[in-house]
Coordinates of C-alpha atoms in Angstrom, one line a residue:
X1 CA 14.2 -22.4 -24.3
X2 CA 14.6 -18.9 -23.0
X3 CA 12.5 -15.9 -23.7
X4 CA 15.7 -14.2 -24.3
X5 CA 16.4 -16.2 -27.1
X6 CA 14.6 -13.7 -29.4
X7 CA 17.2 -11.4 -29.0
X8 CA 20.3 -13.5 -28.5
X9 CA 20.0 -16.7 -30.8
X10 CA 20.6 -16.7 -34.6
X11 CA 22.7 -15.3 -37.5
X12 CA 20.1 -12.2 -37.5
X13 CA 20.5 -11.6 -34.1
X14 CA 24.2 -10.5 -34.4
X15 CA 23.6 -7.0 -34.2
X16 CA 21.6 -7.6 -31.0
X17 CA 24.6 -9.7 -29.4
X18 CA 27.0 -6.7 -30.7
X19 CA 24.9 -4.3 -28.6
X20 CA 24.9 -6.7 -25.5
X21 CA 28.5 -7.4 -25.7
X22 CA 29.2 -3.7 -25.3
X23 CA 27.3 -4.0 -21.8
X24 CA 29.4 -6.9 -20.6
X25 CA 28.0 -10.3 -22.5
X26 CA 30.5 -12.7 -23.4
X27 CA 30.5 -15.8 -25.6
X28 CA 29.2 -18.0 -23.0
X29 CA 26.7 -15.5 -21.5
X30 CA 24.1 -15.6 -24.5
X31 CA 22.7 -19.0 -23.4
X32 CA 22.1 -17.8 -19.7
X33 CA 18.6 -16.4 -18.6
X34 CA 18.5 -12.6 -18.7
X35 CA 17.2 -10.9 -15.5
X36 CA 16.0 -7.6 -15.1
X37 CA 17.0 -5.8 -11.8
X38 CA 14.1 -3.2 -11.5
X39 CA 16.1 -0.6 -9.4
X40 CA 13.9 2.0 -7.6
X41 CA 16.8 3.9 -6.1
X42 CA 16.7 7.5 -5.5
X43 CA 17.6 10.2 -3.2
X44 CA 13.9 11.6 -3.2
X45 CA 13.1 9.8 -0.2
X46 CA 14.5 7.8 2.6
X47 CA 12.6 4.9 1.6
X48 CA 14.7 4.3 -1.5
X49 CA 17.9 6.0 -0.6
X50 CA 19.4 2.6 -0.1
X51 CA 18.3 0.5 -3.1
X52 CA 21.0 0.9 -5.1
X53 CA 23.3 -1.0 -2.8
X54 CA 20.7 -3.8 -2.5
X55 CA 20.3 -3.8 -6.3
X56 CA 24.1 -4.2 -6.5
X57 CA 24.2 -7.1 -4.4
X58 CA 21.4 -8.6 -6.1
X59 CA 23.0 -8.1 -9.5
X60 CA 26.3 -9.7 -8.3
X61 CA 24.5 -12.7 -6.9
X62 CA 22.4 -13.0 -10.0
X63 CA 25.6 -13.2 -12.1
X64 CA 27.0 -15.8 -9.5
X65 CA 24.2 -18.1 -9.7
X66 CA 24.1 -18.5 -13.5
X67 CA 22.1 -15.4 -14.6
X68 CA 22.9 -12.3 -16.7
X69 CA 21.5 -9.3 -14.9
X70 CA 20.6 -6.1 -16.4
X71 CA 19.7 -3.1 -14.2
X72 CA 17.2 -0.3 -14.9
X73 CA 15.6 2.4 -13.1
X74 CA 12.1 2.9 -11.9
X75 CA 10.5 6.3 -10.8
X76 CA 9.2 6.9 -7.2
X77 CA 7.1 9.6 -5.4
X78 CA 7.5 10.3 -1.8
X79 CA 4.2 10.4 -0.2
X80 CA 5.4 12.0 3.0
X81 CA 7.3 14.9 1.3
X82 CA 4.5 15.4 -1.3
X83 CA 1.8 15.1 1.3
X84 CA -0.8 18.1 1.5
X85 CA 0.4 19.4 -1.6
X86 CA -0.8 19.2 -5.3
X87 CA 2.2 16.7 -5.7
X88 CA 0.6 14.1 -3.8
X89 CA -1.8 14.0 -6.7
X90 CA 1.1 12.2 -8.5
X91 CA 1.4 9.5 -5.8
X92 CA -1.2 6.7 -6.7
X93 CA -0.5 7.6 -10.4
X94 CA 3.2 6.6 -9.7
X95 CA 1.8 2.9 -9.0
X96 CA 0.8 2.9 -12.8
X97 CA 4.0 4.5 -14.0
X98 CA 6.2 1.9 -12.2
X99 CA 4.1 -0.8 -13.4
X100 CA 4.4 0.4 -16.9
X101 CA 8.2 1.1 -16.8
X102 CA 8.9 -2.5 -15.6
X103 CA 6.8 -4.0 -18.2
X104 CA 8.1 -1.8 -20.8
X105 CA 11.7 -2.4 -20.0
X106 CA 11.2 -6.3 -19.5
X107 CA 9.0 -7.0 -22.6
X108 CA 10.9 -4.5 -24.8
X109 CA 14.1 -6.5 -24.1
X110 CA 12.9 -10.2 -23.9
X111 CA 14.0 -10.7 -20.3
X112 CA 13.5 -13.8 -18.8
X113 CA 12.7 -12.8 -15.3
X114 CA 12.8 -9.7 -13.0
X115 CA 13.8 -9.0 -9.5
X116 CA 12.2 -5.7 -8.5
X117 CA 13.6 -3.6 -5.6
X118 CA 11.4 -0.9 -4.0
X119 CA 10.8 1.1 -0.9
X120 CA 8.3 3.7 -0.8
X121 CA 4.5 3.1 -0.8
X122 CA 3.6 2.6 -4.4
X123 CA 6.9 0.8 -5.3
X124 CA 5.3 -2.4 -3.9
X125 CA 2.0 -2.5 -5.9
X126 CA 3.6 -1.0 -8.8
X127 CA 6.2 -4.0 -9.2
X128 CA 3.2 -6.4 -8.3
X129 CA 1.1 -5.0 -11.3
X130 CA 3.9 -5.4 -13.7
X131 CA 4.7 -9.0 -12.6
X132 CA 0.9 -10.0 -13.1
X133 CA 1.0 -8.6 -16.4
X134 CA 4.2 -10.1 -17.7
X135 CA 3.9 -13.4 -15.8
X136 CA 7.5 -14.0 -16.0
X137 CA 9.5 -15.4 -13.2
X138 CA 9.6 -12.5 -10.5
X139 CA 10.8 -11.8 -6.9
X140 CA 10.4 -8.5 -5.0
X141 CA 13.0 -7.3 -2.8
X142 CA 11.5 -4.8 -0.3
X143 CA 14.2 -2.1 0.7
X144 CA 13.5 -2.4 4.4
X145 CA 12.0 -0.2 7.0
X146 CA 13.4 2.8 8.7
X147 CA 14.5 2.3 12.3
X148 CA 12.5 4.5 15.0
X149 CA 13.8 8.0 15.9
X150 CA 14.0 8.7 19.5
X151 CA 13.1 11.6 21.7
X152 CA 12.3 11.9 25.4
X153 CA 12.7 8.1 25.4
X154 CA 9.8 7.6 23.0
X155 CA 10.0 6.1 19.4
X156 CA 9.2 8.6 16.6
X157 CA 7.9 7.9 13.0
X158 CA 7.2 10.4 10.5
X159 CA 3.5 10.6 11.5
X160 CA 4.9 12.1 15.0
X161 CA 5.8 15.1 12.8
X162 CA 2.4 15.5 11.4
X163 CA 0.8 15.1 14.7
X164 CA 2.9 17.6 16.4
X165 CA 1.7 20.0 14.0
X166 CA -1.9 19.7 15.4
X167 CA -0.2 19.7 18.8
X168 CA 1.3 22.9 18.1
X169 CA -1.9 24.7 16.9
X170 CA -3.8 23.6 20.0
X171 CA -1.2 25.0 22.2
X172 CA 0.1 21.3 23.6
X173 CA 3.6 22.2 22.3
X174 CA 5.7 24.7 21.5
X175 CA 7.8 25.3 18.2
X176 CA 10.9 24.2 20.0
X177 CA 9.3 20.8 20.5
X178 CA 8.1 20.9 17.1
X179 CA 11.5 21.3 16.0
X180 CA 13.0 18.6 18.0
X181 CA 10.2 16.0 16.7
X182 CA 11.2 17.1 13.2
X183 CA 14.9 16.4 13.7
X184 CA 14.2 13.1 15.2
X185 CA 11.4 11.5 13.6
X186 CA 13.5 10.1 10.5
X187 CA 16.9 8.8 11.6
X188 CA 18.3 7.3 8.4
X189 CA 17.4 5.0 5.2
X190 CA 14.3 3.0 5.1
X191 CA 10.4 3.0 4.6
X192 CA 8.2 4.7 7.2
X193 CA 8.4 2.8 10.4
X194 CA 5.1 1.8 11.6
X195 CA 2.5 -0.6 10.0
X196 CA 1.9 2.0 7.3
X197 CA 1.4 1.5 3.6
X198 CA 4.9 0.4 2.6
X199 CA 5.4 -2.3 5.4
X200 CA 1.8 -3.6 5.0
X201 CA 2.3 -3.9 1.2
X202 CA 5.6 -5.7 2.0
X203 CA 3.9 -8.0 4.5
X204 CA 1.4 -8.9 1.9
X205 CA 4.0 -9.7 -1.0
X206 CA 5.7 -12.1 1.4
X207 CA 2.4 -13.5 2.3
X208 CA 1.8 -14.3 -1.2
X209 CA 5.2 -15.7 -1.8
X210 CA 7.0 -13.3 -4.0
X211 CA 9.3 -12.2 -1.4
X212 CA 11.4 -14.2 0.8
X213 CA 10.5 -15.2 4.6
X214 CA 11.2 -12.4 7.0
X215 CA 12.4 -10.1 4.3
X216 CA 9.3 -7.7 4.6
X217 CA 10.2 -6.4 8.3
X218 CA 14.0 -6.2 8.2
X219 CA 15.5 -2.8 8.7
X220 CA 16.9 -1.1 5.8
X221 CA 20.3 -0.5 7.3
X222 CA 20.9 -4.1 8.7
X223 CA 23.0 -6.3 6.8
X224 CA 20.8 -9.1 6.8
X225 CA 18.8 -7.1 4.4
X226 CA 21.6 -6.9 1.7
X227 CA 22.2 -10.6 2.2
X228 CA 18.2 -11.2 1.9
X229 CA 18.4 -9.2 -1.6
X230 CA 21.3 -11.4 -2.8
X231 CA 19.5 -14.7 -1.9
X232 CA 16.5 -13.3 -3.5
X233 CA 18.5 -13.0 -6.9
X234 CA 19.6 -16.8 -6.4
X235 CA 16.0 -17.9 -6.2
X236 CA 14.9 -16.0 -9.2
X237 CA 17.6 -18.0 -11.2
X238 CA 16.0 -21.3 -9.6
X239 CA 12.5 -19.6 -10.3
X240 CA 13.4 -19.3 -14.1
X241 CA 14.6 -22.8 -14.2
X242 CA 11.9 -24.3 -12.6
X243 CA 9.3 -21.9 -14.6
X244 CA 7.7 -20.7 -11.6
X245 CA 5.6 -17.8 -12.6
X246 CA 3.6 -15.1 -10.5
X247 CA 0.0 -16.4 -11.8
X248 CA 1.0 -19.7 -10.4
X249 CA 1.3 -18.2 -7.0
X250 CA -1.2 -15.1 -7.2
X251 CA -4.3 -17.4 -6.5
X252 CA -7.7 -16.5 -4.9
X253 CA -6.5 -18.2 -1.7
X254 CA -3.2 -16.2 -1.9
X255 CA -5.0 -12.9 -2.0
X256 CA -7.3 -14.1 1.0
X257 CA -4.1 -15.0 2.8
X258 CA -2.7 -11.5 2.1
X259 CA -6.1 -10.0 3.6
X260 CA -5.8 -12.2 6.8
X261 CA -2.3 -11.1 7.4
X262 CA -3.0 -7.4 6.9
X263 CA -5.8 -7.8 9.5
X264 CA -3.7 -9.5 11.9
X265 CA -1.1 -6.9 11.7
X266 CA -3.5 -3.7 11.3
X267 CA -2.4 -2.9 8.2
X268 CA -3.1 0.1 6.1
X269 CA -6.6 0.9 4.2
X270 CA -4.4 1.5 1.1
X271 CA -3.7 -2.4 1.0
X272 CA -7.6 -2.9 0.0
X273 CA -6.9 -0.4 -3.1
X274 CA -3.9 -2.2 -4.1
X275 CA -4.7 -5.8 -3.7
X276 CA -7.9 -5.3 -5.8
X277 CA -6.0 -3.7 -8.4
X278 CA -3.3 -6.4 -8.4
X279 CA -6.1 -9.1 -8.4
X280 CA -8.0 -7.6 -11.4
X281 CA -4.5 -7.7 -13.2
X282 CA -4.0 -11.3 -12.2
X283 CA -7.4 -12.2 -13.5
X284 CA -8.6 -13.1 -9.7
X285 CA -12.0 -12.4 -8.9
X286 CA -11.6 -10.6 -5.6
X287 CA -13.8 -7.9 -4.5
X288 CA -14.2 -5.3 -1.7
X289 CA -16.7 -7.6 0.0
X290 CA -13.9 -10.3 0.2
X291 CA -12.6 -7.8 2.8
X292 CA -15.1 -7.8 5.0
X293 CA -15.9 -11.4 4.9
X294 CA -12.1 -12.1 6.3
X295 CA -12.3 -9.3 8.8
X296 CA -15.2 -10.8 10.5
X297 CA -13.0 -14.0 11.3
X298 CA -9.5 -12.6 11.6
X299 CA -8.9 -10.5 14.8
X300 CA -5.9 -7.8 15.3
X301 CA -3.1 -9.5 17.0
X302 CA 0.0 -7.3 16.7
X303 CA 0.2 -4.2 18.7
X304 CA 1.7 -1.7 16.1
X305 CA 1.7 2.0 15.1
X306 CA -0.2 4.2 14.1
X307 CA -2.6 3.3 16.8
X308 CA -0.6 0.9 18.6
X309 CA 2.7 1.0 20.5
X310 CA 5.4 -0.7 18.5
X311 CA 7.2 -0.2 14.9
X312 CA 8.1 -2.7 12.3
X313 CA 11.5 -3.7 13.7
X314 CA 9.8 -4.6 16.8
X315 CA 7.4 -6.9 14.8
X316 CA 10.8 -8.7 13.0
X317 CA 12.4 -9.1 16.5
X318 CA 9.3 -10.7 17.5
X319 CA 9.1 -13.3 14.6
X320 CA 7.9 -11.2 11.6
X321 CA 5.4 -12.0 9.2
X322 CA 6.1 -16.0 9.7
X323 CA 5.2 -16.1 13.1
X324 CA 1.9 -14.2 12.4
X325 CA 1.2 -16.4 9.6
X326 CA 1.9 -19.5 11.8
X327 CA -0.7 -18.6 14.5
X328 CA -3.3 -17.8 11.7
X329 CA -2.4 -21.2 9.9
X330 CA -2.6 -23.3 13.3
X331 CA -6.2 -21.5 13.8
X332 CA -7.4 -22.5 10.4
X333 CA -7.3 -18.8 9.1
X334 CA -4.3 -19.4 6.3
X335 CA -4.6 -21.4 3.4
X336 CA -1.3 -23.6 3.9
X337 CA -1.1 -25.0 0.5
X338 CA -0.4 -21.9 -1.3
X339 CA 2.8 -21.8 -3.1
X340 CA 5.9 -19.7 -2.9
X341 CA 8.5 -18.5 -5.5
X342 CA 10.8 -21.0 -3.6
X343 CA 8.5 -23.7 -4.8
X344 CA 7.4 -24.7 -1.1
X345 CA 4.0 -24.4 0.3
X346 CA 3.2 -22.0 2.9
X347 CA 2.7 -25.0 5.3
X348 CA 6.3 -26.3 4.5
X349 CA 7.6 -22.8 5.0
X350 CA 6.3 -22.4 8.4
X351 CA 7.0 -25.9 9.7
X352 CA 9.8 -24.8 12.2
X353 CA 8.3 -21.5 13.2
X354 CA 6.8 -21.7 16.8
X355 CA 3.1 -22.3 17.2
X356 CA 3.1 -19.4 19.9
X357 CA 4.8 -16.1 19.9
X358 CA 7.5 -15.8 22.5
X359 CA 6.4 -15.0 25.8
X360 CA 9.3 -12.2 26.3
X361 CA 7.4 -9.7 24.0
X362 CA 4.0 -8.4 23.5
X363 CA 4.2 -6.9 19.9
X364 CA 2.5 -10.3 18.5
X365 CA -0.5 -11.6 20.9
X366 CA -1.8 -15.1 20.8
X367 CA -5.2 -15.3 19.4
X368 CA -6.7 -16.1 22.6
X369 CA -5.7 -12.3 23.6
X370 CA -5.9 -10.2 20.7
X371 CA -6.1 -6.5 20.4
X372 CA -9.3 -6.7 18.6
X373 CA -11.7 -9.5 18.2
X374 CA -12.0 -8.7 14.4
X375 CA -10.0 -7.1 11.8
X376 CA -9.7 -3.3 11.7
X377 CA -10.4 -2.5 7.9
X378 CA -14.4 -2.4 7.7
X379 CA -16.1 -2.0 4.3
X380 CA -19.1 0.5 5.3
X381 CA -22.0 0.9 2.7
X382 CA -25.2 3.2 2.4
X383 CA -26.6 5.8 0.4
X384 CA -23.3 8.0 0.5
X385 CA -21.2 5.0 -0.5
X386 CA -23.3 2.4 -2.6
X387 CA -20.2 0.7 -4.1
X388 CA -18.3 0.7 -0.8
X389 CA -16.0 2.6 1.1
X390 CA -13.0 1.7 3.6
X391 CA -12.9 2.6 7.3
X392 CA -9.9 1.9 9.5
X393 CA -11.3 1.2 13.2
X394 CA -8.2 0.0 15.1
X395 CA -8.1 2.2 18.2
X396 CA -11.4 4.0 17.6
X397 CA -13.2 4.7 20.8
X398 CA -16.4 6.1 19.2
X399 CA -17.2 3.8 16.3
X400 CA -20.5 5.4 15.7
X401 CA -21.1 9.1 15.3
X402 CA -24.0 11.0 13.8
X403 CA -23.3 14.8 13.2
X404 CA -23.4 17.8 10.9
X405 CA -21.3 17.7 7.8
X406 CA -18.6 20.1 7.3
X407 CA -18.0 20.1 3.6
X408 CA -14.8 20.9 1.9
X409 CA -14.1 20.7 -1.8
X410 CA -10.1 20.1 -1.2
X411 CA -7.6 18.9 1.6
X412 CA -6.1 22.3 1.7
X413 CA -9.3 24.0 2.7
X414 CA -10.2 21.3 5.3
X415 CA -6.7 21.6 6.9
X416 CA -6.9 25.1 7.0
X417 CA -10.3 25.0 9.1
X418 CA -8.9 22.4 11.3
X419 CA -5.8 24.7 12.0
X420 CA -8.0 27.6 12.4
X421 CA -10.2 25.8 15.1
X422 CA -13.2 25.5 13.2
X423 CA -14.0 21.8 13.4
X424 CA -15.5 20.7 16.6
X425 CA -16.5 17.6 18.6
X426 CA -19.2 15.8 16.9
X427 CA -18.5 17.1 13.2
X428 CA -18.2 15.1 10.4
X429 CA -15.9 16.5 8.1
X430 CA -16.4 15.6 4.3
X431 CA -13.3 16.3 1.8
X432 CA -14.6 15.5 -1.5
X433 CA -13.6 15.8 -5.3
X434 CA -10.3 14.2 -4.4
X435 CA -11.1 10.5 -5.8
X436 CA -9.2 8.9 -8.8
X437 CA -11.2 11.0 -11.5
X438 CA -11.8 14.1 -9.3
X439 CA -8.3 14.9 -7.7
X440 CA -7.3 13.4 -9.9
X441 CA -5.2 10.6 -8.0
X442 CA -6.7 10.2 -4.7
X443 CA -4.6 12.2 -2.5
X444 CA -3.9 10.9 1.1
X445 CA -5.4 12.9 4.0
X446 CA -2.7 12.5 6.6
X447 CA -2.2 16.0 7.3
X448 CA -5.9 16.7 8.3
X449 CA -6.2 13.7 10.1
X450 CA -3.0 14.1 12.1
X451 CA -4.1 17.9 12.9
X452 CA -7.3 16.5 14.4
X453 CA -5.7 14.0 16.3
X454 CA -3.0 16.5 17.6
X455 CA -5.7 18.7 18.6
X456 CA -7.3 15.9 20.6
X457 CA -10.3 15.4 18.7
X458 CA -9.2 12.1 17.1
X459 CA -12.1 10.2 19.0
X460 CA -14.6 13.1 18.7
X461 CA -14.7 14.0 14.9
X462 CA -15.2 11.7 11.9
X463 CA -13.9 12.4 8.7
X464 CA -14.9 11.0 5.2
X465 CA -13.4 11.3 1.7
X466 CA -13.5 9.9 -1.9
X467 CA -9.6 10.4 -1.4
X468 CA -7.6 8.1 0.3
X469 CA -5.7 8.0 4.0
X470 CA -2.1 7.5 4.6
X471 CA -1.2 4.2 6.3
X472 CA -0.1 6.3 9.1
X473 CA -3.9 7.7 9.7
X474 CA -5.9 6.6 12.6
X475 CA -9.1 7.6 14.3
X476 CA -12.9 7.3 12.9
X477 CA -11.9 7.7 9.1
X478 CA -13.8 6.7 6.1
X479 CA -11.9 6.9 2.8
X480 CA -12.2 5.4 -1.0
X481 CA -16.0 6.6 -0.7
X482 CA -17.4 5.2 -4.1
X483 CA -18.9 6.3 -6.4
X484 CA -17.0 9.5 -5.9
X485 CA -18.0 13.1 -6.2
X486 CA -16.7 13.7 -9.6
X487 CA -18.7 10.8 -11.3
X488 CA -22.0 11.9 -9.6
X489 CA -21.6 10.0 -6.5
X490 CA -24.0 11.1 -3.5
X491 CA -20.8 12.6 -1.6
X492 CA -21.0 15.2 -4.3
X493 CA -24.7 16.2 -3.1
X494 CA -23.8 16.8 0.6
X495 CA -24.4 20.3 2.0
X496 CA -23.1 22.0 4.9
X497 CA -24.9 21.1 8.1
X498 CA -26.6 17.7 6.7
X499 CA -26.6 15.1 9.3
X500 CA -24.3 12.2 8.4
X501 CA -24.1 8.8 10.3
X502 CA -20.9 6.9 10.2
X503 CA -21.5 3.5 12.3
X504 CA -18.7 1.1 12.0
X505 CA -20.7 -1.5 13.9
X506 CA -23.4 -1.6 11.4
X507 CA -21.0 -1.1 8.5
X508 CA -23.1 2.1 7.5
X509 CA -22.2 5.3 5.8
X510 CA -25.3 7.1 5.7
X511 CA -26.5 10.9 4.4
X512 CA -29.5 11.2 6.6
X513 CA -31.5 13.2 3.9
X514 CA -34.8 12.0 2.3
X515 CA -34.6 10.3 -1.0
X516 CA -36.8 13.1 -2.7
X517 CA -34.3 15.9 -1.7
X518 CA -31.6 13.9 -2.8
X519 CA -33.1 13.4 -6.3
X520 CA -33.7 17.1 -6.3
X521 CA -30.0 17.8 -5.7
X522 CA -29.0 15.1 -8.2
X523 CA -31.1 16.8 -10.9
X524 CA -29.3 20.3 -10.2
X525 CA -25.9 18.7 -10.1
X526 CA -23.4 19.3 -12.9
X527 CA -20.1 17.4 -13.6
X528 CA -17.0 19.4 -13.0
X529 CA -14.6 20.2 -15.5
X530 CA -11.5 18.2 -15.4
X531 CA -8.9 19.8 -13.3
X532 CA -6.2 18.3 -15.7
X533 CA -6.7 17.8 -19.4
X534 CA -3.1 17.1 -20.7
X535 CA -0.3 15.2 -19.1
X536 CA -0.3 12.2 -16.9
X537 CA -2.9 13.3 -14.6
X538 CA -5.3 14.2 -17.5
X539 CA -4.5 10.7 -19.0
X540 CA -5.1 9.0 -15.5
X541 CA -8.5 10.7 -14.9
X542 CA -9.6 9.6 -18.3
X543 CA -8.4 5.9 -17.7
X544 CA -9.0 5.1 -14.0
X545 CA -11.7 2.9 -12.7
X546 CA -13.6 3.3 -9.5
X547 CA -11.5 3.1 -6.0
X548 CA -14.1 -0.1 -5.3
X549 CA -12.3 -1.7 -8.2
X550 CA -8.8 -0.7 -7.4
X551 CA -8.4 2.6 -9.0
X552 CA -6.7 0.8 -11.6
X553 CA -5.9 1.6 -15.2
X554 CA -5.8 -2.3 -16.0
X555 CA -9.5 -2.9 -16.9
X556 CA -11.7 -3.8 -19.9
X557 CA -14.5 -1.6 -19.5

């Protein structure tokens, strides 16, 4: 029995069938599984501009495989274009909107399965949230990574353009050089090319078995990406027949595998937020402390941007995520019995993958010669973050810094101060009221951090925030500080010039002010009025959980 029988079977469903006939159903089609194709296509961003072609390939393949595909659209917000603006507040919110849209279409139409096609950062976790909520057979198709831009023999990504702004203001380049970077950073279709958030989340989904092997690192414009989309549709038809569902795959062990791979490839801090949210929706007991536990035993073995040398197409050419997984599996750092949407275990899937990376490349290193002996996403706690915070410490030469607080109530104020050269070596920059509730929406701080790096202060300044950082950020940065300022967190009590310690070695984020003084400040603190009362941002601020729990609207408390 199919779920879609609810709209296709019986005399009483004659009007339903009449409408389905108008969109291409024939007599023999009413017994076939109805498969949603959640198409994230838009011309808003290069990440999603190629998705329509992939969706059409998947649609054709699903029909040939015996399914009845029905395509519908989902939205996207371009993080790179909205970065540094008020529009960035809608980015994380769009994760929930995408999840709601896919759930609404699939459940409203009694679909038997869904193939989601996404590109920009929130498309991946949004689709995964919907899959976990509905628990119908599902496959995710990643739109693919952009190829690197080229300038003067160097590979460029969009982060190169953000950093060039800081280089210009510090006199390291002129406007002509800035324009040259701008014109060459993004050469075509695909998601941002380093191990930033989109590529991190696509790698996580492949690891958890809801995308096909090798698909998470393919270039958007290569033919193999379209072939993989078609194959994904065939796999979905088989998954419906075999009744393989997301919650069969999204186990605690599968999430641990995803975290291990994210550590190994040097992935984005946003993966912490998204995996916590997906796990919560899936009913899996995953906490922020699990990331620290796994970080302690899994090294960074991939030399990838933003802190490394290579981009995601280089990772693909070196063996992709299966090669990374095979190294971890052989070292006992991966649960090989976890299942995939193809019905195979990871151990079976990786059986023919070499046990060592190719000697002709240095994108993926052997575990005996890692980039870093431990993972790069550290969970810091202390009186500034009693629930936790996330620090990305790859490439950090100064993991411990104690300095005076430079306090800003918004990202815009912070960026203006940086560009005006008001931030000096040794400062601890605090950007607050940018959390899930306070922002609302946890804007990413790529513009300030890139400007700091561009001015040559990346190893000399710390930046902490209750907002987020882009996957393209690196340096001594600490985000997701919880509790956030808007709900009374200690970050809201920091005053200009206070001493703050950021210690990635001791996993400490500490405001060096005695408890009596903090209690005095807390007694004088008043909760700010919401920045938005109506619309989606107002609704989100009322519903959203703490960042330490994934900043999700799927919660029961």
